[in-house]
CSV table of C-alpha atoms in Angstrom, one decimal:
chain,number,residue,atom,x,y,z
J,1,UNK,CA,-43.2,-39.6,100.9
J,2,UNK,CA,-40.2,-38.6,99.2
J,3,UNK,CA,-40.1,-39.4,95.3
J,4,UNK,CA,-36.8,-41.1,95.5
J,5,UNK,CA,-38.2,-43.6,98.3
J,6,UNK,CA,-41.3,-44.2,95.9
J,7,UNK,CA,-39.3,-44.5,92.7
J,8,UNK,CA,-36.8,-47.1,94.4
J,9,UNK,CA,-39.7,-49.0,95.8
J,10,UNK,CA,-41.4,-49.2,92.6
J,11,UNK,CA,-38.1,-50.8,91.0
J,12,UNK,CA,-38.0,-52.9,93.6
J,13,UNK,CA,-41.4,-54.1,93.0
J,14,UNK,CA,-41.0,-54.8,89.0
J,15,UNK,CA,-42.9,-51.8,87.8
J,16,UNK,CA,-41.6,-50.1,84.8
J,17,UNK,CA,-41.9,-46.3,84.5
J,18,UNK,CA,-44.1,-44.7,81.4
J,19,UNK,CA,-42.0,-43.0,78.6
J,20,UNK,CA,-43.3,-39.8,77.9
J,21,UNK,CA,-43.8,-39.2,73.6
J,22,UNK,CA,-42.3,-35.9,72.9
J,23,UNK,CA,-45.7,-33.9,70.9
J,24,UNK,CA,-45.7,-32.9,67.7
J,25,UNK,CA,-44.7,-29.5,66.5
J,26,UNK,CA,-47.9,-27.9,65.7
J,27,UNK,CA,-46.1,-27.1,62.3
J,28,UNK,CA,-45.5,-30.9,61.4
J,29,UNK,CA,-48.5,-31.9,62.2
J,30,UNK,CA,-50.3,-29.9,60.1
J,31,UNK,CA,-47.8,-30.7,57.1
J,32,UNK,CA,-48.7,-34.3,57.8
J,33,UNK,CA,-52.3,-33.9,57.7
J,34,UNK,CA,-51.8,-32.1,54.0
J,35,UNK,CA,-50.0,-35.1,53.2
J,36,UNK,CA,-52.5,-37.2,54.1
J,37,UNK,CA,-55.5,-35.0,52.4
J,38,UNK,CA,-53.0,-34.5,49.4
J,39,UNK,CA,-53.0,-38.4,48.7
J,40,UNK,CA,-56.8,-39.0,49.3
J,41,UNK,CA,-57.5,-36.0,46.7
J,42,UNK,CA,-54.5,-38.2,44.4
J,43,UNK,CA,-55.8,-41.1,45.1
J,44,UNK,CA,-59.7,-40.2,44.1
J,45,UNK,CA,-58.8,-39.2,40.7
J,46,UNK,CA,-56.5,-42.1,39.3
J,47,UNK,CA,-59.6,-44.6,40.4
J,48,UNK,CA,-61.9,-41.9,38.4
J,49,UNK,CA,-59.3,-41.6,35.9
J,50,UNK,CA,-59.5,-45.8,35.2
J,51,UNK,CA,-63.2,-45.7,35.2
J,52,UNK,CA,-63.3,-43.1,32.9
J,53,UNK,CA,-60.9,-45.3,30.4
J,54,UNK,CA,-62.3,-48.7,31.6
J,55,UNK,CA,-66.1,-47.0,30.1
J,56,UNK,CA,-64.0,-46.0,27.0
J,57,UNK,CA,-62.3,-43.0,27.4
J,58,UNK,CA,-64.4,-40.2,26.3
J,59,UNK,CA,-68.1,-38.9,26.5
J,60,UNK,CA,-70.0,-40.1,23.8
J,61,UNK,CA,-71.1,-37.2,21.5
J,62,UNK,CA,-74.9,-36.1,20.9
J,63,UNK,CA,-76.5,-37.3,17.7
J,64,UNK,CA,-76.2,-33.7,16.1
J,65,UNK,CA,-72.6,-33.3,16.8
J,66,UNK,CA,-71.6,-36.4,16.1
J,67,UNK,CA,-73.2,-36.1,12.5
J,68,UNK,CA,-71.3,-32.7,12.3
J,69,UNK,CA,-67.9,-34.7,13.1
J,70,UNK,CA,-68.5,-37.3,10.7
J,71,UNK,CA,-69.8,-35.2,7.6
J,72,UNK,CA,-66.3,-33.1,8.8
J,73,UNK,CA,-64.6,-36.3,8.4
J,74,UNK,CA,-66.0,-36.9,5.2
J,75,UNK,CA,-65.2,-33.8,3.5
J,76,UNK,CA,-61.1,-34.2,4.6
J,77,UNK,CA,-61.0,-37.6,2.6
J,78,UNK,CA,-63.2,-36.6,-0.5
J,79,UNK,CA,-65.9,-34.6,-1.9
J,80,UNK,CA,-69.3,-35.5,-1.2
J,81,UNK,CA,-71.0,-33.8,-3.3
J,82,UNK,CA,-72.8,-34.5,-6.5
J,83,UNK,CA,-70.4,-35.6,-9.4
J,84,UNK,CA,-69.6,-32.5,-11.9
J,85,UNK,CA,-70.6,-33.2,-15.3
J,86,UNK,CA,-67.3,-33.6,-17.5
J,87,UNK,CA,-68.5,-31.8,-20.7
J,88,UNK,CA,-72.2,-31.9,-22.3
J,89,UNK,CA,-73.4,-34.7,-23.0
J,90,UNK,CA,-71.3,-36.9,-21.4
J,91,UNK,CA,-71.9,-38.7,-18.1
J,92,UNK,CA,-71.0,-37.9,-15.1
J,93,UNK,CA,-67.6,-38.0,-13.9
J,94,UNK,CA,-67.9,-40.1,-10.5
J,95,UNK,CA,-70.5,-42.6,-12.9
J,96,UNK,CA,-68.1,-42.8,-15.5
J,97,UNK,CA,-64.8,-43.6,-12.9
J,98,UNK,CA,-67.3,-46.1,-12.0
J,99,UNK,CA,-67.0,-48.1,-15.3
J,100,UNK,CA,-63.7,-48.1,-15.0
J,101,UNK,CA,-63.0,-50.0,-12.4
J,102,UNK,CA,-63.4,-53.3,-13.3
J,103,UNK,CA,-60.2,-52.9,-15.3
J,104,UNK,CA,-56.9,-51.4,-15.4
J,105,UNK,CA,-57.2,-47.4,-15.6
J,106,UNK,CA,-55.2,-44.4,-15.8
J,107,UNK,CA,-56.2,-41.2,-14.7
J,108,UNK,CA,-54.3,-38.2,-16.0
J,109,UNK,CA,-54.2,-34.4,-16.5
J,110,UNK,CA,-54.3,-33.4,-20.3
J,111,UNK,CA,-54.6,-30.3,-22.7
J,112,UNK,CA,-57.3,-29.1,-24.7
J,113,UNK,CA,-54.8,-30.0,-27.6
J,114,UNK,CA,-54.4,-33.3,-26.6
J,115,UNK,CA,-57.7,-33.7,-26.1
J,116,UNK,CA,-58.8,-32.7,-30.2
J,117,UNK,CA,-56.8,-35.3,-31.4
J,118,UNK,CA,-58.7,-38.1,-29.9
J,119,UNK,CA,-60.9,-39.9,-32.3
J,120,UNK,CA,-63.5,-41.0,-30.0
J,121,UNK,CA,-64.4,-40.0,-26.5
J,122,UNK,CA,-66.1,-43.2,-25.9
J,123,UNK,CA,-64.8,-44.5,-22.4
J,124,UNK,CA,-63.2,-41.5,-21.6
J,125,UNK,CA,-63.9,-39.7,-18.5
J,126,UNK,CA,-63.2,-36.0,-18.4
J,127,UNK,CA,-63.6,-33.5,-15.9
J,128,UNK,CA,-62.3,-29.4,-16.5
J,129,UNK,CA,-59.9,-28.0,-13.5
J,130,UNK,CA,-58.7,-24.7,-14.4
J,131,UNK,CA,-56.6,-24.7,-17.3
J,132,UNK,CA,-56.8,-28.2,-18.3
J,133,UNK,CA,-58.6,-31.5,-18.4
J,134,UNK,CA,-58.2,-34.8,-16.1
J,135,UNK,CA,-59.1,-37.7,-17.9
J,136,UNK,CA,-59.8,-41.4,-16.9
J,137,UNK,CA,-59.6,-44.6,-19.4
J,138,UNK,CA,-59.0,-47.7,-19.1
J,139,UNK,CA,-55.5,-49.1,-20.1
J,140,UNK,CA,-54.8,-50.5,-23.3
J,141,UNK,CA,-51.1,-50.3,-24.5
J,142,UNK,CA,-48.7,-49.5,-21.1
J,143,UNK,CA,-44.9,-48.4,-21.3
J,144,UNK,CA,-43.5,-51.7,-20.0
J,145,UNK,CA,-44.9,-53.2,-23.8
J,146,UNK,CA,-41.8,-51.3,-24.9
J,147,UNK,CA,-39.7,-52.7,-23.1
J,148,UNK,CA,-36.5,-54.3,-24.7
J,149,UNK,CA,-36.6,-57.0,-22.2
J,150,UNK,CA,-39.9,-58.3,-21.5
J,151,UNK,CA,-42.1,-56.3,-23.8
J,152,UNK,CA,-44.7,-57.2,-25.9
J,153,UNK,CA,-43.9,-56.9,-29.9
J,154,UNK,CA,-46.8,-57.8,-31.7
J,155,UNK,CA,-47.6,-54.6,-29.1
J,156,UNK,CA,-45.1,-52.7,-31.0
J,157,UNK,CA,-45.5,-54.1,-34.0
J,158,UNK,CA,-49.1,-52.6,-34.2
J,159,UNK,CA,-48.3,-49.3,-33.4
J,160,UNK,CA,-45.5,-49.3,-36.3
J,161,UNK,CA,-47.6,-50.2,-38.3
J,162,UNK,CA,-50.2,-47.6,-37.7
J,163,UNK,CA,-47.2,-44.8,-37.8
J,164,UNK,CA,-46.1,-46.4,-41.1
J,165,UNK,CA,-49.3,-45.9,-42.5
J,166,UNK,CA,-49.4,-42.1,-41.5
J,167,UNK,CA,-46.3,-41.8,-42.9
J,168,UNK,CA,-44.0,-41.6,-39.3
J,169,UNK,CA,-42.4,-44.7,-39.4
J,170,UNK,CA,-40.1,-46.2,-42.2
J,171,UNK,CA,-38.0,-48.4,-39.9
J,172,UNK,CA,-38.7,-52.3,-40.7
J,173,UNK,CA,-42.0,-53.6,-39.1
J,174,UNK,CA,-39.7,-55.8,-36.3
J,175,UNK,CA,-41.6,-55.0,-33.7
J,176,UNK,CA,-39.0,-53.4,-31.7
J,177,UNK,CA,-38.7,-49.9,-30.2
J,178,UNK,CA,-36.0,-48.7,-31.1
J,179,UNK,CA,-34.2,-45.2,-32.6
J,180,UNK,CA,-36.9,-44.8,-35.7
J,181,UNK,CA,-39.4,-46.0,-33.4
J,182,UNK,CA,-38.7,-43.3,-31.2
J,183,UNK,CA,-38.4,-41.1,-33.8
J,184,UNK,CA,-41.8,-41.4,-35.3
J,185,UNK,CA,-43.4,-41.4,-31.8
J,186,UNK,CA,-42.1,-38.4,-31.2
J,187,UNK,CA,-43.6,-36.6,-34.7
J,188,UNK,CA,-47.0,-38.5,-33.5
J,189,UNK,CA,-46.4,-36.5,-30.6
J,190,UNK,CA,-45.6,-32.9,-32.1
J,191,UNK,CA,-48.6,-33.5,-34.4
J,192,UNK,CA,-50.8,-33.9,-31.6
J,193,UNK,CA,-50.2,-31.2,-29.0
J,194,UNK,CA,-48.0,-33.5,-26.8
J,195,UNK,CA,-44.3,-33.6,-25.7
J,196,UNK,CA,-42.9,-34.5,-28.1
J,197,UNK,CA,-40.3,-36.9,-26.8
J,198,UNK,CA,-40.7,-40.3,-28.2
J,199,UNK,CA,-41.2,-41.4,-24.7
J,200,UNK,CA,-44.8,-43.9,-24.9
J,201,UNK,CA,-46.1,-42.1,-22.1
J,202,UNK,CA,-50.2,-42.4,-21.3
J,203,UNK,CA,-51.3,-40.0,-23.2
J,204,UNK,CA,-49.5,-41.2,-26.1
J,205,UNK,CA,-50.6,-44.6,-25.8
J,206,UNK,CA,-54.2,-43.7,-25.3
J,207,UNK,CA,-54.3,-42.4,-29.0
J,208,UNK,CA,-52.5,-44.9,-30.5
J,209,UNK,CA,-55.6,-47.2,-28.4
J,210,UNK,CA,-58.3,-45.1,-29.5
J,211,UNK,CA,-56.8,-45.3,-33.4
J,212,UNK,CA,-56.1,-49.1,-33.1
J,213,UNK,CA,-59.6,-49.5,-32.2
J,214,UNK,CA,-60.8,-47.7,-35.2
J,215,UNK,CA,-59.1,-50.7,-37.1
J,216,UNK,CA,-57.4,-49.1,-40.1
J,217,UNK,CA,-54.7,-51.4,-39.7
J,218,UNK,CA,-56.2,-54.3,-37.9
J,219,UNK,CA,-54.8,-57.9,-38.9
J,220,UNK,CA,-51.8,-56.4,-39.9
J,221,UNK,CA,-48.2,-58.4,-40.1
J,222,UNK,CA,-47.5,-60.0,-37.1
J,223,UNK,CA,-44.1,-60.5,-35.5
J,224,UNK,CA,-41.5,-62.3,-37.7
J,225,UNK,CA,-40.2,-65.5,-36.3
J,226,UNK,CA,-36.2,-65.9,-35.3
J,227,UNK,CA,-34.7,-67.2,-38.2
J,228,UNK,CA,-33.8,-71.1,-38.0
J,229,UNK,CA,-31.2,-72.3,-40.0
J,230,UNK,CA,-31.5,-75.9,-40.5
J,231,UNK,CA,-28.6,-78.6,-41.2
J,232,UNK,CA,-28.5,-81.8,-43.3
């Protein structure tokens, strides 16, 4: 039968004809399928990748190394080993810090010259580093009691009193730092191996502490009143 005869009676009879899919190139097929295997491989690793952060992110280190880590650790923030002795006889310097801390303390490098003039070491922490000392004591007298505004005179009135009786100070006994003050501060200072500035810097103050405690001039005058001036 002749194919146009059996095509037109096929119309005729409702039949549709088949569409023929073109075929792949064997080239893009196989691109596909790397595709595919490409994404699965992808795929794998992000769901290992959030089970590996949903169980905390790393491998949790064996006892021995993780000892080695944390004694690592340990030595970056401080020393851990047994507290050098500050000078013989005295205690140890991380027992002595110790004390301290229930009060204010300062802790500051000093010289051996400094460091003869003090009259008692009692409370003092010391530890050598090289060329000089680094002390710890607890604070007595701070700069901001020399303050014009806001110090503390009977403060001041102390210490000019203790300079007047060493023969620094022969300002009035006012209680007020001020260009004598400074003065004999800074003579205290030359005396004792310091700068001698007539700045009350730590050091300073720690000896004019350490000599106030002695109590030489303990009880001395205290701070004048302001002067009223009363009318009828």
């Amino acid at each position: 039968m002749d194919a146009t005869l059996v095509r037109t009676a096929a119309t005729e009879a409702g039949a549709r004809p088949l569409r023929r899919h073109p075929r792949l190139p064997l080239a893009l097929a196989a691109s596909l399928c790397g595709v595919l295997l490409a994404s699965s491989f992808a795929v794998a690793l992000a769901l290992r990748s959030a089970d590996s952060h949903a169980g905390g992110g790393a491998a949790a280190l064996p006892p021995s190394a993780h000892a080695a880590a944390t004694a690592s650790t340990a030595r970056a923030i401080g020393p851990a080993a047994p507290a050098i002795p500050a000078a013989p006889g005295d205690v140890q310097w991380d027992d002595c810090l110790r004390r301290l801390q229930d009060a204010p303390a300062r802790l500051q490098r000093v010289s051996d010259a400094w460091l003869e003039h003090v009259p008692s070491r009692d409370g003092l922490c010391l530890r050598r580093q090289d060329d000089h000392w680094l002390a710890g004591w607890r604070t007595g007298l701070v700069p901001e009691d020399f303050l014009a505004d806001g110090g503390d005179r009977q403060r001041i009135l102390d210490v000019q009193t203790l300079l007047a009786a060493q023969g620094l100070y022969d300002g009035a006994l006012d209680g007020l730092y001020g260009p004598r003050m400074r003065a004999a501060i800074s003579r205290f200072q030359s005396r004792r191996g310091l700068a001698a500035g007539g700045a009350p810097d730590a050091a300073t103050l720690y000896l004019f502490d350490t000599l106030l405690a002695a109590g030489p001039v303990a009880g001395g005058p205290e701070v004048p009143e302001p002067s009223r001036h009363v009318h009828d």
